Coordinates of C-alpha atoms in Angstrom, one line a residue:
Chain A
M1 CA -42.2 63.9 19.4
T2 CA -43.8 63.2 16.0
K3 CA -41.4 60.1 15.8
V4 CA -42.6 58.8 19.0
I5 CA -46.2 59.2 18.1
F6 CA -45.4 57.5 14.6
V7 CA -43.6 54.5 16.4
A8 CA -46.7 54.1 18.9
C9 CA -49.1 54.1 16.0
L10 CA -47.1 51.6 14.2
F11 CA -46.7 49.2 17.2
F12 CA -50.2 49.6 18.8
P13 CA -51.9 47.5 15.8
V14 CA -49.0 45.2 16.2
L15 CA -49.9 44.5 19.6
L16 CA -53.6 44.2 18.7
F17 CA -52.9 41.9 15.7
A18 CA -49.7 40.1 16.7
Q19 CA -50.1 37.2 14.6
A20 CA -51.0 39.0 11.4
K21 CA -48.4 41.8 11.6
K22 CA -45.5 39.7 12.5
P23 CA -43.8 39.6 9.1
Q24 CA -43.7 43.3 8.7
P25 CA -41.5 44.2 12.0
K26 CA -39.3 41.3 11.2
A27 CA -38.4 42.5 7.7
R28 CA -37.8 46.2 9.0
A29 CA -35.5 44.7 11.8
K30 CA -33.5 42.8 9.3
T31 CA -32.9 45.8 7.1
G32 CA -31.8 47.8 10.2
S33 CA -29.5 45.0 11.4
L34 CA -27.5 44.8 8.1
T35 CA -26.8 48.5 8.4
T36 CA -25.9 48.3 11.9
V37 CA -23.7 45.1 11.3
S38 CA -21.7 47.0 8.5
I39 CA -21.3 50.0 10.8
D40 CA -20.3 47.8 13.8
R41 CA -17.7 46.2 11.6
G42 CA -16.6 49.5 10.3
K43 CA -15.9 50.6 14.0
T44 CA -13.6 47.5 14.4
V45 CA -11.7 48.6 11.1
Y46 CA -11.5 52.1 12.4
S47 CA -10.0 51.1 15.6
Q48 CA -7.3 49.0 13.9
F49 CA -6.3 51.2 11.1
C50 CA -7.5 54.7 11.7
L51 CA -8.2 55.7 15.3
S52 CA -4.6 56.5 16.3
C53 CA -4.4 59.4 13.9
H54 CA -8.0 60.5 13.5
Q55 CA -8.7 59.8 17.1
A56 CA -11.5 57.9 19.1
D57 CA -13.9 60.9 18.3
G58 CA -13.0 61.6 15.0
S59 CA -11.5 65.0 16.0
G60 CA -8.1 64.5 14.4
V61 CA -5.0 66.3 15.5
P62 CA -4.6 70.1 14.6
N63 CA -2.2 70.7 11.9
M64 CA -1.3 67.1 11.4
N65 CA -4.3 64.6 11.0
P66 CA -7.5 65.7 9.3
P67 CA -10.8 65.6 11.5
L68 CA -13.7 63.5 10.2
I69 CA -16.5 65.5 11.7
K70 CA -18.9 66.9 8.9
T71 CA -16.0 67.9 6.6
K72 CA -16.5 68.0 2.9
W73 CA -14.2 64.9 2.5
V74 CA -16.3 62.8 4.8
L75 CA -19.7 64.0 3.6
G76 CA -18.8 64.7 -0.1
P77 CA -18.8 62.3 -2.9
K78 CA -18.2 58.7 -2.1
T79 CA -15.8 58.3 -5.0
V80 CA -13.4 60.9 -3.5
L81 CA -13.6 59.3 -0.1
I82 CA -12.9 55.8 -1.3
Q83 CA -10.0 56.9 -3.4
Q84 CA -8.4 58.8 -0.2
V85 CA -8.5 55.3 1.6
L86 CA -7.3 53.5 -1.3
K87 CA -4.4 55.7 -2.1
G88 CA -3.8 57.4 1.1
S89 CA -2.4 61.3 1.0
Q90 CA 0.9 63.3 0.9
G91 CA -0.4 65.7 3.5
K92 CA -1.5 69.3 2.8
V93 CA -5.0 68.5 3.1
E94 CA -7.0 71.8 3.5
I95 CA -10.3 71.9 5.6
D96 CA -11.9 75.3 6.2
G97 CA -8.7 77.2 5.9
D98 CA -6.7 74.7 8.3
T99 CA -4.1 72.6 6.6
F100 CA -3.2 69.2 7.8
H101 CA 0.2 67.9 7.1
N102 CA 0.9 64.2 8.1
T103 CA 1.2 61.5 5.3
M104 CA -1.8 59.1 5.4
P105 CA -0.6 55.6 4.2
A106 CA -2.7 54.1 1.5
Q107 CA -5.1 51.4 2.9
A108 CA -5.5 49.4 -0.3
Q109 CA -4.8 46.3 1.6
L110 CA -8.3 46.5 3.0
T111 CA -11.1 44.5 1.3
D112 CA -13.9 46.1 -0.5
Q113 CA -16.1 45.1 2.3
Q114 CA -13.7 46.7 5.1
I115 CA -13.6 49.7 3.2
A116 CA -17.4 50.0 2.8
D117 CA -17.7 49.2 6.5
V118 CA -15.3 51.7 7.6
L119 CA -16.6 54.5 5.6
S120 CA -20.1 53.7 6.3
F121 CA -19.0 53.9 10.1
V122 CA -17.3 57.2 9.7
R123 CA -20.2 58.8 7.5
N124 CA -22.7 57.6 10.4
S125 CA -20.4 58.7 13.6
F126 CA -19.0 61.8 15.2
G127 CA -22.2 63.5 14.4
N128 CA -22.1 62.8 10.8
K129 CA -25.3 61.6 8.9
A130 CA -24.8 60.2 5.4
S131 CA -25.5 57.2 3.1
M132 CA -23.9 54.0 3.5
V133 CA -21.0 52.8 1.2
T134 CA -21.4 49.5 -0.4
P135 CA -18.7 47.1 -1.3
A136 CA -19.8 47.3 -5.0
E137 CA -19.1 51.2 -4.9
V138 CA -15.6 50.5 -3.6
K139 CA -14.9 47.8 -6.3
V140 CA -15.7 50.2 -9.0
V141 CA -13.5 53.0 -7.7
R142 CA -10.6 50.4 -6.9
A143 CA -10.7 49.2 -10.5
K144 CA -10.5 52.9 -11.8
T145 CA -7.7 53.7 -9.2
K146 CA -5.4 51.0 -10.3
Chain B
M1 CA 1.2 72.4 48.8
K2 CA 0.0 73.6 45.6
K3 CA -1.9 77.0 45.2
V4 CA -4.6 76.8 42.7
L5 CA -5.5 79.9 40.9
F6 CA -8.8 79.9 39.0
L7 CA -8.9 81.9 35.8
M8 CA -12.4 82.9 34.6
V9 CA -12.1 82.2 30.8
A10 CA -15.0 83.0 28.4
F11 CA -15.3 81.1 25.3
A12 CA -15.7 83.3 22.0
L13 CA -19.2 84.1 21.5
A14 CA -21.1 82.3 19.0
A15 CA -22.0 84.2 15.8
A16 CA -24.4 87.1 16.1
G17 CA -27.9 86.3 16.6
S18 CA -27.2 82.8 17.9
A19 CA -27.0 81.9 21.6
Q20 CA -24.0 82.4 23.9
K21 CA -21.9 79.5 24.6
P22 CA -21.5 78.5 28.3
T23 CA -18.5 79.9 30.2
T24 CA -15.8 77.5 31.3
D25 CA -13.5 77.9 34.1
V26 CA -10.0 76.7 33.6
S27 CA -7.6 76.5 36.5
I28 CA -3.9 76.6 36.1
S29 CA -2.1 75.2 39.1
L30 CA 1.3 76.6 40.0
P31 CA 3.7 75.9 43.0
A32 CA 3.3 77.8 46.1
G33 CA 4.2 81.4 45.8
F34 CA 3.5 81.5 42.1
S35 CA 0.4 83.3 40.4
S36 CA -0.9 84.1 37.0
T37 CA -2.8 86.3 35.1
V38 CA -4.1 86.0 31.6
M39 CA -2.7 88.8 29.5
A40 CA -4.5 88.3 26.6
K41 CA -6.8 85.8 24.8
S42 CA -8.5 85.0 21.6
L43 CA -5.3 85.8 19.6
G44 CA -5.7 82.9 17.4
R45 CA -2.9 80.3 16.8
A46 CA -0.3 81.8 19.0
R47 CA 2.9 79.7 18.7
H48 CA 6.2 81.3 20.2
L49 CA 6.5 84.8 21.8
A50 CA 9.0 87.3 22.8
V51 CA 9.0 89.9 25.4
N52 CA 10.6 93.1 24.8
S53 CA 12.6 95.3 27.5
N54 CA 9.7 97.6 27.7
G55 CA 7.2 94.8 28.3
D56 CA 5.7 94.7 24.8
I57 CA 4.9 91.1 23.8
Y58 CA 5.4 89.8 20.2
V59 CA 3.4 86.9 19.3
R60 CA 3.9 84.6 16.1
L61 CA 0.8 83.2 14.5
E62 CA 0.4 80.0 12.6
R63 CA -2.5 81.4 10.9
L64 CA -3.2 84.9 9.9
K65 CA -5.2 87.0 12.0
N66 CA -6.7 90.2 10.0
G67 CA -4.1 89.7 7.5
N68 CA -1.1 89.5 10.2
G69 CA 1.3 86.9 11.3
I70 CA 3.0 88.9 13.9
L71 CA 1.1 90.7 17.0
R72 CA 2.5 93.3 19.2
L73 CA 0.6 93.5 22.5
R74 CA 1.2 96.3 24.8
D75 CA 0.0 97.3 28.4
K76 CA 0.0 101.0 27.8
N77 CA -1.7 102.1 31.1
G78 CA 0.3 99.6 33.3
D79 CA -2.7 97.8 34.8
G80 CA -1.5 94.3 33.8
K81 CA -3.8 94.0 30.7
I82 CA -3.1 94.4 27.1
D83 CA -4.8 97.6 25.9
D84 CA -2.9 98.1 22.6
T85 CA -2.4 95.6 20.0
T86 CA -1.2 96.0 16.5
G87 CA -0.1 93.5 13.8
F88 CA 2.3 93.1 10.8
G89 CA 4.1 90.6 8.6
N90 CA 1.6 88.8 6.2
Y91 CA 3.1 85.3 6.4
V92 CA 2.5 82.4 9.0
G93 CA 5.1 80.9 11.3
T94 CA 6.3 79.8 14.6
G95 CA 9.6 81.3 15.8
I96 CA 10.2 84.7 17.0
A97 CA 13.1 86.2 18.9
L98 CA 14.4 89.7 20.0
K99 CA 18.3 90.1 19.9
G100 CA 20.9 93.0 19.3
G101 CA 18.3 95.5 18.3
Y102 CA 16.3 93.3 15.9
L103 CA 13.2 91.4 16.0
Y104 CA 13.5 87.9 14.3
A105 CA 10.5 86.1 12.9
S106 CA 10.5 82.8 11.0
S107 CA 8.2 81.7 8.2
N108 CA 7.9 78.0 7.2
T109 CA 10.7 78.4 4.7
G110 CA 13.0 81.1 6.2
V111 CA 13.6 83.9 8.7
F112 CA 13.0 87.6 8.3
R113 CA 14.1 90.4 10.9
Y114 CA 13.1 94.0 11.6
K115 CA 15.2 96.7 12.9
M116 CA 13.9 98.2 16.3
N117 CA 13.9 101.8 16.3
G118 CA 13.4 102.3 20.0
T119 CA 10.5 100.1 21.0
E120 CA 8.9 100.1 17.4
P121 CA 10.0 97.6 15.0
D122 CA 10.6 98.9 11.4
V123 CA 7.7 96.7 10.1
A124 CA 7.9 98.3 6.4
H125 CA 11.4 97.2 5.9
P126 CA 12.0 93.6 6.8
E127 CA 15.3 91.9 5.9
T128 CA 15.4 88.4 4.5
I129 CA 18.1 86.7 6.6
V130 CA 17.3 82.9 5.7
K131 CA 15.1 81.8 2.7
D132 CA 14.3 78.8 0.6
L133 CA 14.4 76.2 3.3
V134 CA 12.4 72.9 2.8
D135 CA 8.6 73.0 3.3
R136 CA 6.7 69.9 2.6
G137 CA 4.1 70.3 5.1
Q138 CA 5.0 67.8 7.7
H139 CA 7.3 69.4 10.4
N140 CA 7.5 72.5 8.6
S141 CA 7.6 75.1 11.3
K142 CA 10.9 76.7 11.6
S143 CA 12.0 77.6 15.4
I144 CA 14.8 80.0 16.0
T145 CA 17.2 81.1 18.7
L146 CA 20.3 83.2 18.7
D147 CA 23.6 83.1 20.6
N148 CA 25.7 85.9 21.9
A149 CA 28.4 85.6 19.0
G150 CA 26.1 86.8 16.0
N151 CA 24.5 83.4 15.1
L152 CA 21.2 82.3 14.4
Y153 CA 19.9 78.7 14.8
V154 CA 17.0 77.4 12.7
N155 CA 15.4 74.1 13.1
I156 CA 14.5 72.2 9.8
G157 CA 12.4 69.4 10.7
A158 CA 12.4 66.4 8.7
P159 CA 9.1 65.9 6.5
S160 CA 8.9 62.3 7.5
N161 CA 8.2 60.1 10.5
A162 CA 11.3 57.7 10.3
C163 CA 12.6 58.4 6.6
Q164 CA 10.9 55.1 5.4
G165 CA 10.4 54.7 1.5
Q166 CA 6.8 55.0 2.3
D167 CA 6.2 57.4 5.0
R168 CA 4.2 56.1 8.0
V169 CA 3.4 52.5 6.6
T170 CA 4.2 50.0 9.2
G171 CA 6.9 47.6 8.2
A172 CA 8.1 49.9 5.3
P173 CA 12.0 49.8 5.4
G174 CA 13.9 53.0 6.0
Q175 CA 16.0 54.5 3.6
D176 CA 19.6 54.1 4.2
P177 CA 21.2 56.6 4.1
C178 CA 18.3 58.8 4.8
P179 CA 18.4 61.4 1.8
L180 CA 16.4 63.9 3.8
L181 CA 19.3 64.6 6.3
E182 CA 20.9 66.7 3.7
I183 CA 18.2 69.3 3.8
A184 CA 16.4 68.6 7.0
G185 CA 16.4 66.6 10.3
G186 CA 18.6 68.9 11.9
I187 CA 19.5 72.5 13.2
W188 CA 21.3 75.0 10.8
Q189 CA 23.5 78.0 11.8
F190 CA 23.4 81.2 10.0
K191 CA 24.8 84.6 10.4
A192 CA 22.3 86.8 12.3
D193 CA 23.0 89.8 10.2
K194 CA 23.6 88.5 6.8
Q195 CA 21.0 88.6 4.0
N196 CA 19.7 86.1 1.7
Q197 CA 21.4 83.2 3.2
S198 CA 20.0 79.5 2.5
Y199 CA 21.7 75.9 2.7
A200 CA 24.9 77.0 0.9
E201 CA 25.5 79.7 3.4
G202 CA 24.5 77.9 6.5
V203 CA 26.2 75.2 8.7
R204 CA 24.4 71.9 9.4
Y205 CA 25.1 72.6 13.2
A206 CA 23.3 69.4 14.4
T207 CA 21.9 66.4 12.6
G208 CA 19.9 63.4 13.0
I209 CA 17.0 65.2 14.8
R210 CA 13.6 64.5 13.7
N211 CA 11.7 67.5 14.5
V212 CA 12.1 70.4 16.9
V213 CA 9.7 73.1 18.0
G214 CA 11.4 74.2 21.2
L215 CA 14.8 75.3 21.3
D216 CA 17.0 77.9 23.5
W217 CA 20.6 79.0 23.7
N218 CA 21.7 78.2 27.2
T219 CA 24.1 81.3 28.2
A220 CA 25.1 79.5 31.4
T221 CA 26.7 76.5 29.3
N222 CA 27.1 78.7 26.1
T223 CA 25.7 75.8 24.2
L224 CA 22.4 75.2 22.1
F225 CA 19.7 73.0 23.7
A226 CA 16.7 71.6 21.6
M227 CA 13.7 69.4 22.6
Q228 CA 13.2 66.6 20.0
H229 CA 9.9 65.3 19.0
G230 CA 10.3 61.5 18.9
R231 CA 9.0 59.3 16.1
D232 CA 5.4 58.1 16.0
G233 CA 3.9 54.6 15.5
L234 CA 6.7 52.6 17.4
Q235 CA 3.9 50.9 19.3
D236 CA 2.5 49.4 15.8
Y237 CA 5.6 47.2 15.9
K238 CA 4.4 45.3 18.9
I239 CA 7.8 45.2 20.3
F240 CA 6.7 46.3 23.8
P241 CA 3.7 45.8 25.7
D242 CA 1.2 48.7 25.4
S243 CA 1.9 50.3 28.8
I244 CA 5.6 50.6 27.8
A245 CA 5.1 51.2 24.1
V246 CA 3.0 54.3 24.5
E247 CA 6.0 55.8 26.5
L248 CA 8.4 55.4 23.7
P249 CA 10.5 56.8 22.2
A250 CA 11.3 59.4 24.7
E251 CA 10.9 63.2 23.9
E252 CA 14.6 64.2 24.1
M253 CA 16.3 67.2 25.6
L254 CA 19.3 67.6 23.5
E255 CA 22.4 69.4 24.1
V256 CA 24.5 70.4 21.1
S257 CA 28.0 70.8 22.4
K258 CA 29.8 71.1 19.2
A259 CA 29.1 71.6 15.4
G260 CA 28.2 68.3 13.8
D261 CA 26.7 66.6 16.8
N262 CA 24.6 63.8 15.6
F263 CA 21.6 62.4 17.5
G264 CA 20.7 59.4 15.4
W265 CA 17.3 60.0 13.6
P266 CA 16.1 58.2 11.7
Y267 CA 18.2 55.2 12.5
C268 CA 17.9 55.2 16.3
F269 CA 15.4 55.8 19.2
Y270 CA 16.1 56.7 22.7
N271 CA 14.6 54.2 25.2
Q272 CA 14.5 56.3 28.5
F273 CA 13.7 53.0 30.6
E274 CA 17.2 51.5 29.5
A275 CA 18.8 54.9 29.0
K276 CA 20.2 54.1 25.8
K277 CA 19.7 54.5 22.0
V278 CA 18.6 51.4 20.0
L279 CA 17.9 50.7 16.3
N280 CA 14.6 51.7 15.0
P281 CA 12.5 48.7 13.6
E282 CA 12.8 50.5 10.1
Y283 CA 16.5 49.8 10.4
G284 CA 16.5 46.3 11.7
G285 CA 15.7 47.1 15.3
D286 CA 14.2 44.8 17.7
G287 CA 14.0 47.1 20.7
K288 CA 17.3 45.7 21.8
K289 CA 19.8 45.9 19.1
V290 CA 22.1 48.9 19.5
G291 CA 24.3 48.6 16.3
R292 CA 25.3 52.1 14.8
C293 CA 23.4 53.8 17.7
A294 CA 26.4 53.2 19.9
D295 CA 27.9 56.1 18.1
V296 CA 25.2 58.7 18.3
K297 CA 24.9 61.4 21.1
P298 CA 22.4 60.5 24.0
P299 CA 19.9 63.2 25.3
V300 CA 20.5 65.1 28.6
I301 CA 17.0 64.0 29.5
G302 CA 14.3 61.5 28.0
F303 CA 10.7 62.6 28.8
P304 CA 7.6 60.3 28.4
G305 CA 6.9 59.8 24.7
H306 CA 4.8 61.9 22.3
M307 CA 4.1 64.9 24.8
A308 CA 5.3 67.2 22.2
P309 CA 7.7 69.6 23.7
N310 CA 7.1 73.0 21.9
G311 CA 8.7 75.5 24.1
L312 CA 12.2 75.6 25.7
L313 CA 13.3 78.4 28.1
F314 CA 16.5 78.6 30.4
Y315 CA 15.5 81.0 33.2
T316 CA 18.0 83.7 33.7
G317 CA 15.9 86.0 35.8
S318 CA 16.2 86.9 39.5
Q319 CA 12.6 87.0 40.3
F320 CA 11.9 83.2 40.9
P321 CA 13.5 81.5 43.8
D322 CA 17.3 80.7 43.4
R323 CA 16.6 77.0 42.4
Y324 CA 15.0 78.1 39.1
K325 CA 18.1 80.2 38.1
N326 CA 19.6 78.6 34.8
G327 CA 17.1 75.8 35.1
A328 CA 14.9 74.8 32.2
F329 CA 11.2 75.4 31.6
V330 CA 9.5 73.0 28.7
A331 CA 6.0 73.6 27.4
F332 CA 4.6 70.3 26.4
H333 CA 1.7 70.8 23.7
G334 CA 0.4 67.4 24.7
S335 CA 0.2 64.1 23.1
W336 CA -2.1 62.4 20.2
N337 CA -0.1 59.2 19.5
R338 CA -0.6 57.3 22.7
T339 CA -3.8 55.1 22.0
P340 CA -5.2 53.1 23.6
L341 CA -4.0 54.9 26.8
N342 CA -5.1 58.5 27.5
Q343 CA -3.1 61.6 26.1
K344 CA -0.4 63.0 28.1
G345 CA 1.3 66.4 28.4
F346 CA -0.5 69.9 28.2
F347 CA 1.6 71.3 30.8
V348 CA 4.8 73.2 31.6
V349 CA 7.5 71.4 33.5
F350 CA 10.5 72.7 35.1
V351 CA 14.1 71.0 35.1
P352 CA 16.5 72.2 37.9
F353 CA 20.1 72.6 36.5
K354 CA 23.4 72.9 38.2
D355 CA 26.9 73.4 36.5
G356 CA 25.2 73.1 33.1
K357 CA 23.5 69.5 33.9
P358 CA 20.1 68.6 35.5
S359 CA 20.4 68.5 39.1
G360 CA 17.2 66.6 39.8
D361 CA 14.0 65.2 38.1
W362 CA 11.8 67.1 36.0
E363 CA 8.7 68.4 37.9
V364 CA 5.4 69.6 36.5
F365 CA 5.4 73.5 37.1
A366 CA 2.2 74.8 35.4
N367 CA -0.7 72.3 34.8
G368 CA -4.6 72.3 34.1
F369 CA -4.2 73.9 30.7
A370 CA -6.3 71.1 29.1
G371 CA -9.3 71.9 31.4
K372 CA -9.9 68.4 32.6
E373 CA -8.2 65.0 33.5
N374 CA -8.2 62.0 31.1
I375 CA -7.8 63.6 27.7
T376 CA -8.2 60.9 25.2
S377 CA -7.8 63.2 22.2
P378 CA -5.9 66.4 21.7
G379 CA -9.1 68.1 20.6
Q380 CA -10.5 67.9 23.9
A381 CA -8.0 70.1 25.5
V382 CA -9.1 73.7 26.1
Y383 CA -5.5 75.2 26.0
R384 CA -2.4 73.6 24.8
P385 CA 0.9 75.3 26.0
C386 CA 3.3 76.2 23.0
G387 CA 5.5 79.0 23.7
L388 CA 7.6 80.4 26.4
A389 CA 9.4 83.7 27.0
Q390 CA 11.0 85.6 29.9
G391 CA 9.9 89.3 30.8
P392 CA 12.2 92.0 31.6
D393 CA 11.2 91.5 35.4
G394 CA 11.9 87.9 35.3
S395 CA 8.1 86.8 34.8
L396 CA 7.5 83.7 32.7
Y397 CA 5.1 84.0 29.9
V398 CA 3.2 81.1 28.2
S399 CA 1.5 81.0 24.9
D400 CA -1.5 78.6 23.9
D401 CA -2.2 78.1 20.3
V402 CA -5.7 76.6 20.5
K403 CA -7.3 80.0 21.5
G404 CA -4.5 82.2 21.7
T405 CA -4.0 82.9 25.2
I406 CA -1.1 84.4 26.9
W407 CA -0.5 83.9 30.7
K408 CA 2.1 85.7 32.8
I409 CA 3.6 83.8 35.7
S410 CA 5.0 85.7 38.7
Y411 CA 6.5 84.9 42.0
K412 CA 6.0 86.9 45.2
K413 CA 7.4 85.6 48.5

């Protein structure tokens, strides 16, 4: 409710002083769209490389493929998450007392941008809310991982 | 006409102080004349189960519950509900069986047994029958069955999808020969009464089997039957259109007629539409080439792909109508590897048998466990059938490993 009032207050002057206020909403929209575009691209990467194991809703497969919903891996340090994508895993991933056994193939063939996009998508989907991952962050981890 | 029975099932309550979650009705449908009751619920990760001659139910858990990996459920006052539950065995696992006055239970590396003193297992003195079997996580559950000649059969699943040098990397070549077949990817035979056996004492009874969870000794044919979980990711090779690819390879019902039978994993997969084994793409296959697969044993039945058959039981009771006698019940856990199509399975099927061979198509026997149609991810399924057992009165028991539910299915004319 507070948010609605805030938005209303923000746009009311915009309507009154349309000419003068134009640049500000534009700038906001641009920032928002960059984030959205990255997440949208990430969804495409996810569908192609991740979805069949981690599932369309990120719930994974019991005992086999880990879920991506509010887990310590997904919401935790970005470095660990980026490494996971670059190196894959040999199974035995533990989350809250459950163990997930299937191998995850390394996805190092993805570009820094693709990894940033897909991780930003995952960190902001399935009920997750966490900061974006940038290509620069992936680049740093990739250099150290090699 | 199918008679639908509605089972009222309450979800576990939320933690103390928070609101109660909504109650969900899940209906299990059965053929006319059959009915089901929920014997127990909220047991945890209930895998296979066995029912003793006095009606006690032994349930094997994949995750410890109050420190126990085996539960004994008893209906003391005979009202059809469990009113006495105890637990023992501080190790997780899948397999459980009663035979010759002993209760056998598998861990993910071996098999233990407990002497039955009357109706009570001697839980303080487990004997280690089999030990040191491979457990690398993937496909590590060890399912068991026993024959009538003093032998124990243990599935050792391959810790791999298709024995590639890099597991589950599309296009990575398969190892040839596959070294895993020496220690896994088959069913091993051990003596049921000899302690501390491992690979050296056992016999590789059947090979070329990726992973099995459901297996049973068929007393009518006096042979071992097993349900293979077929390989994943075949659709990633884009050999077949999606609608066909998601059904491949078949989930196979295998009959081991003699020691040493080879069913072809990882080199071959079974295409049920063409009723033949063909080469896997990791071994040069293109969906058509047969090559060395001409020499491997085909399945008795090929079910649609990825449905995950976790329980197998040949029905020997007299309670059900005659057509069920010596036929096979198969509990399908339900798929996860069928995208972009919906998932499939989450039911118990029946296959009629005559003279030791299927005498008709498989049919869905018990359905509705998932709680809804159009499941896109296995996490959406309310229940997933896993184990099957036959009671002393010929009733059929089904376990679920999502919430730990046990159904008893009975027939009345």
